[in-house]
mmCIF file of C-alpha atoms in Angstrom:
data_model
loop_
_atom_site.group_PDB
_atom_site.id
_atom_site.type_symbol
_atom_site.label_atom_id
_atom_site.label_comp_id
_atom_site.label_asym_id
_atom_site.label_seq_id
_atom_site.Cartn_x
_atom_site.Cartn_y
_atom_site.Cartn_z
ATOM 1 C CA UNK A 252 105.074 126.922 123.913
ATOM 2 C CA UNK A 253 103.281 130.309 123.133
ATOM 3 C CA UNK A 254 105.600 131.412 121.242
ATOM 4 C CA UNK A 255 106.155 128.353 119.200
ATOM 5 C CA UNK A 256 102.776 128.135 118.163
ATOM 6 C CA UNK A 257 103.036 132.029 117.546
ATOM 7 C CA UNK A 258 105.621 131.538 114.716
ATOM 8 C CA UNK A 259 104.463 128.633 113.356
ATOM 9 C CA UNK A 260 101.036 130.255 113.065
ATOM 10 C CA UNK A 261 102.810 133.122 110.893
ATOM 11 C CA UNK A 262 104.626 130.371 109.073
ATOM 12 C CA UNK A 263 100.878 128.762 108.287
ATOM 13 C CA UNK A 264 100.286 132.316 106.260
ATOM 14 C CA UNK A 265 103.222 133.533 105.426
ATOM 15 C CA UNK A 266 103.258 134.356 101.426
ATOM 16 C CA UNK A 267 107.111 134.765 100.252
ATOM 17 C CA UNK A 268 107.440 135.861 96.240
ATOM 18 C CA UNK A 269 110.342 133.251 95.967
ATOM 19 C CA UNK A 270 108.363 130.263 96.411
ATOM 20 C CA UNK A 271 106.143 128.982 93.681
ATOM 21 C CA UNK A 272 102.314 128.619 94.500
ATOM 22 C CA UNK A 273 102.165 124.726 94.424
ATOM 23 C CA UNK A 274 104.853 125.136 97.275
ATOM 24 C CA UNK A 275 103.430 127.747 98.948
ATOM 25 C CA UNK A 276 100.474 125.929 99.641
ATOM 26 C CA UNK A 277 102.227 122.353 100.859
ATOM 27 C CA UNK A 278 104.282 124.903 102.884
ATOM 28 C CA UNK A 279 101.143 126.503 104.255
ATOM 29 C CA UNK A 280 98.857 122.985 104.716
ATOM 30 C CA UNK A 281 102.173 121.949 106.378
ATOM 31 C CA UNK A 282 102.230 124.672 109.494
ATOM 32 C CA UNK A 283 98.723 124.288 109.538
ATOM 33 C CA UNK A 284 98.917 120.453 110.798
ATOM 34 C CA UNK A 285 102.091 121.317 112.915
ATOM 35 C CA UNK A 286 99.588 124.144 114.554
ATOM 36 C CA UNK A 287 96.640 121.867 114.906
ATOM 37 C CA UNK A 288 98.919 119.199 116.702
ATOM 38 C CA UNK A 289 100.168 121.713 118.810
ATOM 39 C CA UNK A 290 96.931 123.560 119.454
ATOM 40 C CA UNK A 291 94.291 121.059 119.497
ATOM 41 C CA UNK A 292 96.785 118.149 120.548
ATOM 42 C CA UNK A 293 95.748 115.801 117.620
ATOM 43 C CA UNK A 294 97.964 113.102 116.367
ATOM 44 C CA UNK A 295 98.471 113.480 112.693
ATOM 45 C CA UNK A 296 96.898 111.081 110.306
ATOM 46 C CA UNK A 297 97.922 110.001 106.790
ATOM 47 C CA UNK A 298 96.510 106.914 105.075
ATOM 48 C CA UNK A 299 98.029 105.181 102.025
ATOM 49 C CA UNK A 300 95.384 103.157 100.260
ATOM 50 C CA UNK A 301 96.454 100.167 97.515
ATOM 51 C CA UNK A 302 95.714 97.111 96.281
ATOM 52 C CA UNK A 303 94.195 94.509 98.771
ATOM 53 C CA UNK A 304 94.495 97.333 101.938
ATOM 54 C CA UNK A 305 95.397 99.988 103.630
ATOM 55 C CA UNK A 306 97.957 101.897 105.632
ATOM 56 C CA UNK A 307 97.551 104.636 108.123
ATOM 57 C CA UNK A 308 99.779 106.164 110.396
ATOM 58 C CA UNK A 309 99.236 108.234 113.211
ATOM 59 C CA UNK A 310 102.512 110.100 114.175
ATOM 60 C CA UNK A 311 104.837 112.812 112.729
ATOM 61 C CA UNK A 312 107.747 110.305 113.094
ATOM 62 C CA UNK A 313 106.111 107.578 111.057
ATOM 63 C CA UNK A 314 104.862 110.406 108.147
ATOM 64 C CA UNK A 315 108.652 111.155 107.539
ATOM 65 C CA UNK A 316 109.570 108.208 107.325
ATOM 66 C CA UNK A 317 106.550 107.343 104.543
ATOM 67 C CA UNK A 318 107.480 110.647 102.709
ATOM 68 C CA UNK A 319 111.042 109.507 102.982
ATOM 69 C CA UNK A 320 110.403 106.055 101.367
ATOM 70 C CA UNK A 321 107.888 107.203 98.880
ATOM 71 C CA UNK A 322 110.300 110.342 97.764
ATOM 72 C CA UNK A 323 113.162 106.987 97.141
ATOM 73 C CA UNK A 324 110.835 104.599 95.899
ATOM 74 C CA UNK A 325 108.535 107.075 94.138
ATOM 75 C CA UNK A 326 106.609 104.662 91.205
ATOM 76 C CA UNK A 327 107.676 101.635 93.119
ATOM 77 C CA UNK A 328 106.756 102.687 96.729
ATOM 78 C CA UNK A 329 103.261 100.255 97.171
ATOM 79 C CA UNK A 330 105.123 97.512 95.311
ATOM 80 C CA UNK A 331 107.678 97.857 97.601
ATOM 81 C CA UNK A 332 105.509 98.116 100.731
ATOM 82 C CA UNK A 333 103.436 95.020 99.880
ATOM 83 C CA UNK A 334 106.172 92.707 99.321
ATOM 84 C CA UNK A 335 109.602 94.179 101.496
ATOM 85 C CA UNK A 336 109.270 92.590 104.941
ATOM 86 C CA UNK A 337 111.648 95.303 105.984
ATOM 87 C CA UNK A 338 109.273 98.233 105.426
ATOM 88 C CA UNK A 339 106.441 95.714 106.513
ATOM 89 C CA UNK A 340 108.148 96.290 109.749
ATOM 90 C CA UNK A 341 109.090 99.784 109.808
ATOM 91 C CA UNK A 342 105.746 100.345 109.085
ATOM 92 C CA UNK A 343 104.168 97.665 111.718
ATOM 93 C CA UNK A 344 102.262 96.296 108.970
ATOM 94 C CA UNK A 345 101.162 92.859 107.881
ATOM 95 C CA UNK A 346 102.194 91.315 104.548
ATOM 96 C CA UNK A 347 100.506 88.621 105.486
ATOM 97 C CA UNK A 348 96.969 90.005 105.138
ATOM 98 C CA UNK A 349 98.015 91.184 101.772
ATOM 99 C CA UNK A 350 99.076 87.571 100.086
ATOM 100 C CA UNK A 351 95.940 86.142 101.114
ATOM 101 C CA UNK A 352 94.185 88.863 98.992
ATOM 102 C CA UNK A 353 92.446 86.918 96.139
ATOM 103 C CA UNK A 354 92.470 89.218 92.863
ATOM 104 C CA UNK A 355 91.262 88.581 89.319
ATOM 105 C CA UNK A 356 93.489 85.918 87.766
ATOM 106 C CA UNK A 357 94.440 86.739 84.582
ATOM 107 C CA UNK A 358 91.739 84.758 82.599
ATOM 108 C CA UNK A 359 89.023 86.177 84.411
ATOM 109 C CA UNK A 360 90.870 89.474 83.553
ATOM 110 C CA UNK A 361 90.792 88.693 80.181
ATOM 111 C CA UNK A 362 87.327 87.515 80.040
ATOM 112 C CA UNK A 363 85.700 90.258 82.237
ATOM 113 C CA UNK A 364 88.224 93.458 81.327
ATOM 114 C CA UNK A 365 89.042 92.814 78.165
ATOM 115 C CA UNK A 366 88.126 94.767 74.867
ATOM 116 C CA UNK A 367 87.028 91.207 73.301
ATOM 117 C CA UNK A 368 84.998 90.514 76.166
ATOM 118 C CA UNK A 369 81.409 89.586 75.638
ATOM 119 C CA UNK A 370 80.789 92.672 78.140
ATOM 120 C CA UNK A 371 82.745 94.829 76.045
ATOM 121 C CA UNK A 372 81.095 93.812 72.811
ATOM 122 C CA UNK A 373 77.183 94.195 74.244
ATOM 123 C CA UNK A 374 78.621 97.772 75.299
ATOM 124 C CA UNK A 375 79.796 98.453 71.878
ATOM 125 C CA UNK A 376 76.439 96.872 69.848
ATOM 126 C CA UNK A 377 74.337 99.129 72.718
ATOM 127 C CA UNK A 378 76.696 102.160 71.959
ATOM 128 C CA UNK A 379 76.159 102.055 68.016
ATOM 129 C CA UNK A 380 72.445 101.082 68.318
ATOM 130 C CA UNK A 381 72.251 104.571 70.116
ATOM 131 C CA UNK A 382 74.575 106.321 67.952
ATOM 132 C CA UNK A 383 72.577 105.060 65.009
ATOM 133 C CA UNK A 384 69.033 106.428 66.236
ATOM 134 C CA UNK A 385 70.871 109.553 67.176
ATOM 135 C CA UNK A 386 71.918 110.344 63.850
ATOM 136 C CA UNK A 387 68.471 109.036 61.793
ATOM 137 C CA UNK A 388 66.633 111.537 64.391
ATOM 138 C CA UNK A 389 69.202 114.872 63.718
ATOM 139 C CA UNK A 390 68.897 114.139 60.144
ATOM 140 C CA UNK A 391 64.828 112.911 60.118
ATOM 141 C CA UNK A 392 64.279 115.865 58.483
ATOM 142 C CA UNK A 393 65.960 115.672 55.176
ATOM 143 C CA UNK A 394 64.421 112.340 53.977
ATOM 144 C CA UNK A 395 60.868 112.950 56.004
ATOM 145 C CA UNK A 396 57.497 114.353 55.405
ATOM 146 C CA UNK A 397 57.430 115.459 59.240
ATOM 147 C CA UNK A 398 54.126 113.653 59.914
ATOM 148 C CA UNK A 399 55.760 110.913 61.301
ATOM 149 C CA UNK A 400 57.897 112.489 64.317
#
């Protein structure tokens, strides 16, 4: 075991010319978590937040398989994970949870998000009211006496 966690400690800083940085340094973070595990005996931990939850898992088993299914999935991975019962199960996790979230429906989208909003329209007066006294301050000076400021 000593002389695992000897190599993989000069894998953790081991710079190789080859190897862009960006790579380098997953390389690097890598060995470092394979060290700690080894050293300190702590369970790695990776969570993947979304809409309506979270998931987090705990072993290096279950964080190849995540990387695995994200690197396939890639845009459609948390999609995938909230509604495929199959990775629901790889994963131990409960769809179930996640239906029963309660979102915006569209309407109050549309009435709380959108640019026509009564939100967005007292943001936009307030923003030109500003923008307004902004500009007859910087230019006070050309139309002014100067007793007035």
């Amino acid at each position: 075991i000593a002389e695992i966690q000897q190599r993989i400690s000069e894998l953790s800083t081991e710079s190789a010319r080859n190897i862009s940085k960006k790579l380098k340094r997953q390389q690097r973070a890598t060995f470092r978590e394979f060290l700690t595990t080894l050293v300190d005996d702590e369970p790695p931990e990776e969570t993947v937040q979304f809409r309506g939850g979270s998931l987090t898992v705990t072993s290096w088993r279950e964080i190849v398989q995540l990387n695995f299914v994200r690197h396939c999935l890639q845009g459609g991975f948390q999609i995938q994970l909230m509604t495929n019962p199959t990775l629901q199960l790889v994963f131990g996790f409960d769809g179930a949870a996640l239906s029963t979230f309660n979102g915006l429906s569209q309407v109050e989208k549309r009435l709380i998000l959108s640019k026509g909003s009564e939100a967005a329209k007292m943001a936009h007066l307030d923003m030109t009211r500003k923008r307004r006294v902004r500009n007859n301050i910087k230019n006070h000076f050309l139309i002014a006496d100067g007793d007035d400021i």
